[in-house]
Amino acid sequence: MTAPNARRPRQLRIEVLRHNPADAASVPRLQGYELTEAPGMTLFIALNEIRETQDPSLQFDFVCRAGICGSCGMLINGRPGLACRTLIQDMDPHIRLAPLPVFELIGDLSVDTGKWMRAVGERLEAWLHGAAGADVDRMEAPMDPDLADAIYELDRCIECGCCVAACGSAQMREDFVGAVGLNRIARFRLDPRDGRDDGDFYELIGDDQGVFGCMTLLGCQDVCPKDLPLQTQIAFLRRHMARRGFGGG
Ligand code: SF4
Ligand code: F3S
Ligand code: FES
C-alpha cells in the first residue's frame, strides 16, 4: 500500500548547454533530457543516469561525489554550485545546466578549473616560504590550537571555482585572482611557519588583479559550498593594506 503522503515520482527535464570546443563543427546548443526522479536523487545521479541510458557523449566531471574534490561545479539554473551536493527534490523539475564561466571549456559541463587555479597559485606563490636559511625550529614549533583552527577553516577551500564563476570582476578581467586567491593569501598570512611578512603578501595582492579588483559584489560568499568567510577575509586584507598605504593601480 502506498503511504498517504508519498509523492509520485516526477518527470524531470534537464537541459544542458552543450558544446565541444575541440570540434570545429560543434555549435553551442541546449539539449533536453527526460528522466524520472528517484528518491534522494542528486544532479550527479541524474547526469550519470542520462549518460548511462541516453547519451554516452555527455561530458561532465565528478570524482568524490561528496563535496570534497571540487570537480563537479556547474551553473545550476544560472547559479554556480556542486552537482553532487544538489538534491533534485528541492528544485523545480525543469532544470537548466551550463558550464562554469571564466574557466576554459573542455566540453559540455566540463571545465578546466585546475589550469586556472594553478596559474593563480603560482602568481600568488601559494606555498609556505621558509625564512632565509630554512628556520627548522620555527617550521616545527607547536601551533596554538585556535590559530591552527583558523588556518584549517580557510584550508577547507576545495577549489571548485564556484566563487570565481559568480564574480563579476573575474568575468570582466581574466587576471583577477578572485575570492579563492585572496582566501589563499589570507591563509598563508595567518601561518606562522611562513617566512613572509605583511608587506610581502600585500605586494602580491595590492593591485587590481588582487584585493583592489574586488568590487564587493558578494556573489563569491553566497555560492561557496564550504561557507568560507570570504567577505571577512577580503575586507580584512583591504583594511590592513589601506592602512599600510597600498592603494591599488
Ligand atoms: Fe569553491 Fe569556496 Fe574555494 Fe571558492 S572559496 S573555490 S567557492 S570552496
Ligand atoms: Fe567578486 Fe566576491 Fe569581490 S564576488 S567582486 S570577489 S566580493
Ligand atoms: Fe567531488 Fe562533487 S564530485 S565535489
PDB file of N, CA and C in Angstrom, residues 7 13 26 41 43 64 81 84 99 117 124 143 190 197 230 239-240 244-245:
ATOM      1  N   ARG A   7       5.068  10.959  -2.479  1.00  0.00           N
ATOM      2  CA  ARG A   7       4.907  11.777  -3.680  1.00  0.00           C
ATOM      3  C   ARG A   7       5.162  10.906  -4.898  1.00  0.00           C
ATOM      4  N   ARG A  13      12.904  17.313 -16.591  1.00  0.00           N
ATOM      5  CA  ARG A  13      13.500  17.705 -17.872  1.00  0.00           C
ATOM      6  C   ARG A  13      14.782  18.476 -17.548  1.00  0.00           C
ATOM      7  N   SER A  26      31.104  21.921 -33.982  1.00  0.00           N
ATOM      8  CA  SER A  26      30.199  21.994 -32.831  1.00  0.00           C
ATOM      9  C   SER A  26      29.675  23.417 -32.635  1.00  0.00           C
ATOM     10  N   MET A  41      17.596  11.675  -5.227  1.00  0.00           N
ATOM     11  CA  MET A  41      18.395  11.875  -6.445  1.00  0.00           C
ATOM     12  C   MET A  41      19.138  13.218  -6.389  1.00  0.00           C
ATOM     13  N   LEU A  43      21.902  15.828  -8.619  1.00  0.00           N
ATOM     14  CA  LEU A  43      22.196  16.105 -10.030  1.00  0.00           C
ATOM     15  C   LEU A  43      23.280  15.157 -10.544  1.00  0.00           C
ATOM     16  N   CYS A  64      34.639  12.662  -6.298  1.00  0.00           N
ATOM     17  CA  CYS A  64      34.348  12.166  -4.941  1.00  0.00           C
ATOM     18  C   CYS A  64      32.858  11.916  -4.699  1.00  0.00           C
ATOM     19  N   GLY A  81      27.208  25.950  -8.503  1.00  0.00           N
ATOM     20  CA  GLY A  81      27.011  25.015  -7.384  1.00  0.00           C
ATOM     21  C   GLY A  81      27.619  23.668  -7.713  1.00  0.00           C
ATOM     22  N   CYS A  84      27.041  17.287  -7.200  1.00  0.00           N
ATOM     23  CA  CYS A  84      26.916  16.117  -6.318  1.00  0.00           C
ATOM     24  C   CYS A  84      26.257  16.467  -4.995  1.00  0.00           C
ATOM     25  N   PRO A  99      28.078  25.085 -18.253  1.00  0.00           N
ATOM     26  CA  PRO A  99      29.411  25.034 -17.634  1.00  0.00           C
ATOM     27  C   PRO A  99      29.713  26.320 -16.881  1.00  0.00           C
ATOM     28  N   MET A 117      43.403  27.515 -11.442  1.00  0.00           N
ATOM     29  CA  MET A 117      43.842  27.518 -10.031  1.00  0.00           C
ATOM     30  C   MET A 117      45.367  27.446  -9.946  1.00  0.00           C
ATOM     31  N   LEU A 124      50.398  33.892  -6.906  1.00  0.00           N
ATOM     32  CA  LEU A 124      50.349  34.306  -5.503  1.00  0.00           C
ATOM     33  C   LEU A 124      51.378  33.574  -4.648  1.00  0.00           C
ATOM     34  N   MET A 143      51.812  24.727  17.252  1.00  0.00           N
ATOM     35  CA  MET A 143      50.969  25.878  16.886  1.00  0.00           C
ATOM     36  C   MET A 143      49.824  26.016  17.875  1.00  0.00           C
ATOM     37  N   LEU A 190      48.232  34.039   7.845  1.00  0.00           N
ATOM     38  CA  LEU A 190      47.999  33.594   9.220  1.00  0.00           C
ATOM     39  C   LEU A 190      49.055  32.610   9.706  1.00  0.00           C
ATOM     40  N   ASP A 197      56.484  38.528   5.373  1.00  0.00           N
ATOM     41  CA  ASP A 197      55.808  39.481   6.264  1.00  0.00           C
ATOM     42  C   ASP A 197      54.629  40.118   5.524  1.00  0.00           C
ATOM     43  N   LEU A 230      34.569  34.435   3.074  1.00  0.00           N
ATOM     44  CA  LEU A 230      35.356  35.141   2.049  1.00  0.00           C
ATOM     45  C   LEU A 230      35.285  36.658   2.224  1.00  0.00           C
ATOM     46  N   ARG A 239      41.427  46.415   4.461  1.00  0.00           N
ATOM     47  CA  ARG A 239      41.593  47.385   5.549  1.00  0.00           C
ATOM     48  C   ARG A 239      43.062  47.521   5.940  1.00  0.00           C
ATOM     49  N   HIS A 240      43.700  46.369   6.113  1.00  0.00           N
ATOM     50  CA  HIS A 240      45.098  46.412   6.542  1.00  0.00           C
ATOM     51  C   HIS A 240      45.995  47.011   5.471  1.00  0.00           C
ATOM     52  N   ARG A 244      48.353  50.524   5.429  1.00  0.00           N
ATOM     53  CA  ARG A 244      49.804  50.499   5.137  1.00  0.00           C
ATOM     54  C   ARG A 244      50.147  51.273   3.871  1.00  0.00           C
ATOM     55  N   GLY A 245      49.137  51.901   3.275  1.00  0.00           N
ATOM     56  CA  GLY A 245      49.420  52.782   2.154  1.00  0.00           C
ATOM     57  C   GLY A 245      49.401  52.134   0.789  1.00  0.00           C
TER      58      GLY A 245
END
